[in-house]
Amino acid sequence: MNVADMVDVEARRKAASILRNTMMRVLEDVLRGRPPKLVIPKRTLSNTIFDPEKGILVLGDEVFERNMLDMGETRRFMQTLLMASIIYQALVENEYPTIRDLYYRGKHTIIYRDLSGGLREENTWDEQAESDSAIRDIEVMSGLLREQMLILSKEKGKVVGNMRIRSGPDVIDLSKLGHGAYAIESTPDLIEFLDVDAEFVLVVEKDAVFQQLHRIGFWRQYKSILVTGAGQPDRATRRFVRRLNEELGLPVYVLTDSDPYGWNIYSVFKVGSITLSYESERLATPKAKFLGVSMTDIFGDVGKKPYLTEAERKNFIIKAKERDIKRAKELMNYTWFQTPRWRKELNMFLEKKVKLEIEALAGKGLKFLAFQYIPEKIQTGDWID
Amino acid sequence: MSKSELERFREMSVAEFFAKYREVAGFSNPVRALYQTVRELVENSLDATDGHGIAPEVRIYIERIDSDRGWCRVTVEDNGIGVPPTVMPEAFGKVLFSSKYVLRQTRGMYGLGVKAAVLYGQVTTGNPVEVQSTTRGSSYIYAKKLYIDMKRNEPVILEEAQFKKNVSWHGTRVSLIIECDWQRAKSRILEYIRRTAIIAPYADILIQTPDGEVLYFPRTTKKMPKPPKTAKPHPHGVDVETLKTMLKATKAKTLLEFLEVEFQSVGRQSALEFLKSIGLRPTMKPKQLLRGENGALVVAMVEAMRSFKFRAPRSDCLSPLGEELIKVGLKRMFNPEWVDAVTRPPRAYQGHPFIVEVGMAYGGSIQPSEEPLLLRYANKIPLLYEEREDVSYKVLSDVNWKQYDVEMPAPLVVLVHVVSTKVPYKGVGKESISDVPELEAEIRNGVLELARRLKRFISAKEREAEVMRKILVLSKYIPEIARSLKVLSKDPGSWKPLEPGEERDIVDALVSLVARNIELPRRGDDSGRSVEDLIRSIISEVRVS
């Protein structure tokens, strides 16, 4: 067994043991004749708290009890235990199920006789939404993220740059991937960082911009690691970025569209997502900085020259839609968007009611984007923390 | 029928009467006539049996004897007290107008019914009635064929015979040939018999139809209602005609004695007070009252009696069925999930005592319908026609069943039985009872009392169903939960379950856990049903695929 396998085995052993201990409380209750219940932290908005110390969204203390003897909860109780048993079995038997696999593995038909004597059929779950929800309950109950339980999901994030990593038995040089990139695997915790020669991490929202910056040799010129989540980042990408920041001490800059959606993607990298706040402890990168594109980049500010001329503005900016306005107003309610810099950005957006895509900056000239806009902003510290 | 009509009624010959009043007696057409004939004969048979404490055995045979002319022979045989040979001709061959003035709750009406059937047969087919009868003590069976001389209203005997009785039978067998329409009368007649079987579950009834079908309702209980006693009239309940008849017939020497002896609920004291209140001498001869102009004194006395406060009428002359028999009858016919009955306390209207009985059945084999199935009875006679005219229908229409947790359409049967020495029928057809306030109130009380009990049953049933649902919901997942727990209990190294971690142990623990936390509502009729057994039986059927 080589080193990489050891990492895998160790992760399995740990996850299996935590999962088992969590669920054995239920069995203990049953065998002692106590009504068994699952104590699950609430995954509701009201139980999502911004922790200003850590700078991330965390789950509050609210929990709810899923009691097996509560008629309204019995089915979900069964689903949670069923899902736990499947994950546990997969961990012990060295498998890497996807959430879709887990859905199919647990989907049984229970055939029973109803009160009038007729045969009835009921699936343990019908939609994947139900089995996914069971996975989330297990994550918050056990404190284990699905990645830690070696559950795979679709790979979406990509990375290139001056570093070498070990993934499974292989060592991969992320600087020797040609025009392609390394797909960030579903279990980023199993990646081992070998050697790194980079000064910062640039996370770009859009895959197309990532490709352009890659081909033009941005990361080579500026000694950096280039990452994209291709839109809303998946958990693996977020965890990978967090590790780059936390374990390698690299500053992380995020480049998105200049609109509420882009800003929200930055927010997800930085503080975590509101609906899945339980992941933030391990996925959020509270030190991530918003590099751009900011409203002041477009329109300038006191003592700041805009990056676009009057004529370019006319060509590149887009009128904001009703839902952009609505989203911006929502962002203003979040504590972590209530800093003076963000207030200025959001107010300016609401005043001008326009937005800008990064492609527009690339349209002004890829070189402008890669060799002027980005390095200049980093050097002058023109970012929002 | 008004008083003046009754007067003329006396003058008419039987033939004239029958020609004019066929429909009054229910013989308006061959359909009604067949139905009415069967009814009259069956009711006479029942009066001759249960009216005298005999458990009835009634056999009804309807044969088609001439299909071209639509003639049927209707034969009804019973095990009643029998008719002595001396009264047989009058009983079947003379329409009696003046009935005795004693009151008794019987099925028969004017003392007219059977004779009307005899006349109908005579008029439509020209055939006489054949009667065989033997009383309990008699060692002979007497048989007579007779018809009615319509001009003179006298029985004419065509043939008669007597046979030495070498069987233990007593009772009467009457056979009539009439014009009839079986096809169209069929459903009514069978319904009539069915409803009779409901109200008289102690009777053994068999009917053979012209189609060769035999419908048999065996006796389902030995319990019998008490035979009704005869009673004297109550002063509130007599009319001018009755009072005249009583005055003529009485042997009392004085008015005081007349009142005391011939009426119920009248004591010496109240008789004296009454006579004083209308200014009549207690020593006056009763017949003197008849001498007044156009019976003016009689009329005055009837009016005075109605408004004078006498004691309420006695009810011991009434023979209600009793709650038990009603329940037995409904159970037998509908096999319901729930049945109950109530016999209300005796009440009186206009000097006539009455008792209302209500039965209610729910669920089981009852077909759900938008309105409750209403079964009406008066003095144990089923009432089939004019349902919507009936006071019971009115009462039921006013009931908001939702209030009693009954969702329409519902499998619901309501039985209303009115017993009285004088049932307040609406019309001369005697198929519906009029809405006398005292009677309506009693029917409503009975119906609502049972509706409240039904509500209790339904809500208890719902509570139980709720608990059963809970048992089912919790139980059906037990195998899956146990299996999951067993997997989770396995040691990650050896992959062996913990001790005790075998699936059966976990299932057992889950079963007793669920059982301990669910309580079945108490029910009278169950014994030994445990929640644990229920859970186990559910689990034993669960399959996972």
Coordinates of N, CA, C and O in Angstrom, one line a residue, chain A residues 30-35 69, chain B residues 508-519 531-532 535:
Chain A
V30 N -32.7 2.4 21.3 CA -33.6 1.3 20.9 C -33.4 0.1 21.9 O -34.4 -0.4 22.4
L31 N -32.2 -0.3 22.1 CA -32.0 -1.5 22.9 C -32.3 -1.2 24.4 O -32.6 -2.2 25.1
R32 N -32.2 0.0 24.8 CA -32.6 0.3 26.1 C -34.0 0.7 26.3 O -34.4 1.1 27.4
G33 N -34.7 0.7 25.2 CA -36.2 1.0 25.3 C -36.5 2.5 25.4 O -37.6 2.8 25.8
R34 N -35.6 3.3 25.0 CA -35.8 4.7 25.0 C -36.3 5.1 23.6 O -35.7 4.6 22.6
P35 N -37.3 6.0 23.5 CA -37.7 6.4 22.1 C -36.5 7.0 21.4 O -35.9 8.0 21.8
L69 N -40.9 8.0 16.9 CA -42.3 7.7 17.3 C -43.2 8.8 16.9 O -44.4 8.8 17.1
Chain B
D508 N -37.1 -6.8 17.6 CA -37.8 -7.1 18.8 C -37.9 -5.8 19.7 O -38.9 -5.4 20.2
A509 N -36.7 -5.2 19.8 CA -36.6 -4.0 20.6 C -37.5 -2.9 20.1 O -38.2 -2.2 20.8
L510 N -37.5 -2.7 18.7 CA -38.3 -1.7 18.1 C -39.8 -2.0 18.3 O -40.5 -1.1 18.6
V511 N -40.1 -3.3 18.1 CA -41.5 -3.6 18.3 C -42.0 -3.3 19.7 O -43.1 -2.6 19.9
S512 N -41.3 -3.6 20.7 CA -41.8 -3.4 22.0 C -41.7 -1.9 22.4 O -42.5 -1.4 23.1
L513 N -40.8 -1.2 21.8 CA -40.7 0.2 21.9 C -41.9 0.9 21.4 O -42.6 1.7 22.0
V514 N -42.3 0.6 20.1 CA -43.4 1.2 19.5 C -44.7 0.8 20.3 O -45.5 1.6 20.6
A515 N -44.8 -0.5 20.7 CA -46.0 -1.0 21.4 C -46.1 -0.2 22.7 O -47.2 0.1 23.1
R516 N -45.0 0.0 23.4 CA -45.1 0.7 24.7 C -45.6 2.1 24.6 O -46.1 2.7 25.5
N517 N -45.4 2.7 23.4 CA -45.7 4.1 23.3 C -47.0 4.3 22.6 O -47.4 5.5 22.2
I518 N -47.8 3.3 22.3 CA -49.1 3.5 21.6 C -50.1 2.8 22.5 O -50.0 1.7 22.9
E519 N -51.2 3.5 22.7 CA -52.3 2.9 23.5 C -53.5 2.8 22.6 O -54.0 3.8 21.9
V531 N -51.3 -4.3 21.0 CA -50.6 -3.5 19.9 C -49.4 -4.3 19.4 O -49.1 -4.2 18.2
E532 N -48.7 -5.0 20.3 CA -47.6 -5.8 19.8 C -47.9 -6.8 18.8 O -47.2 -6.9 17.8
I535 N -48.5 -5.0 15.5 CA -47.2 -4.6 14.9 C -46.6 -5.8 14.2 O -46.1 -5.7 13.1

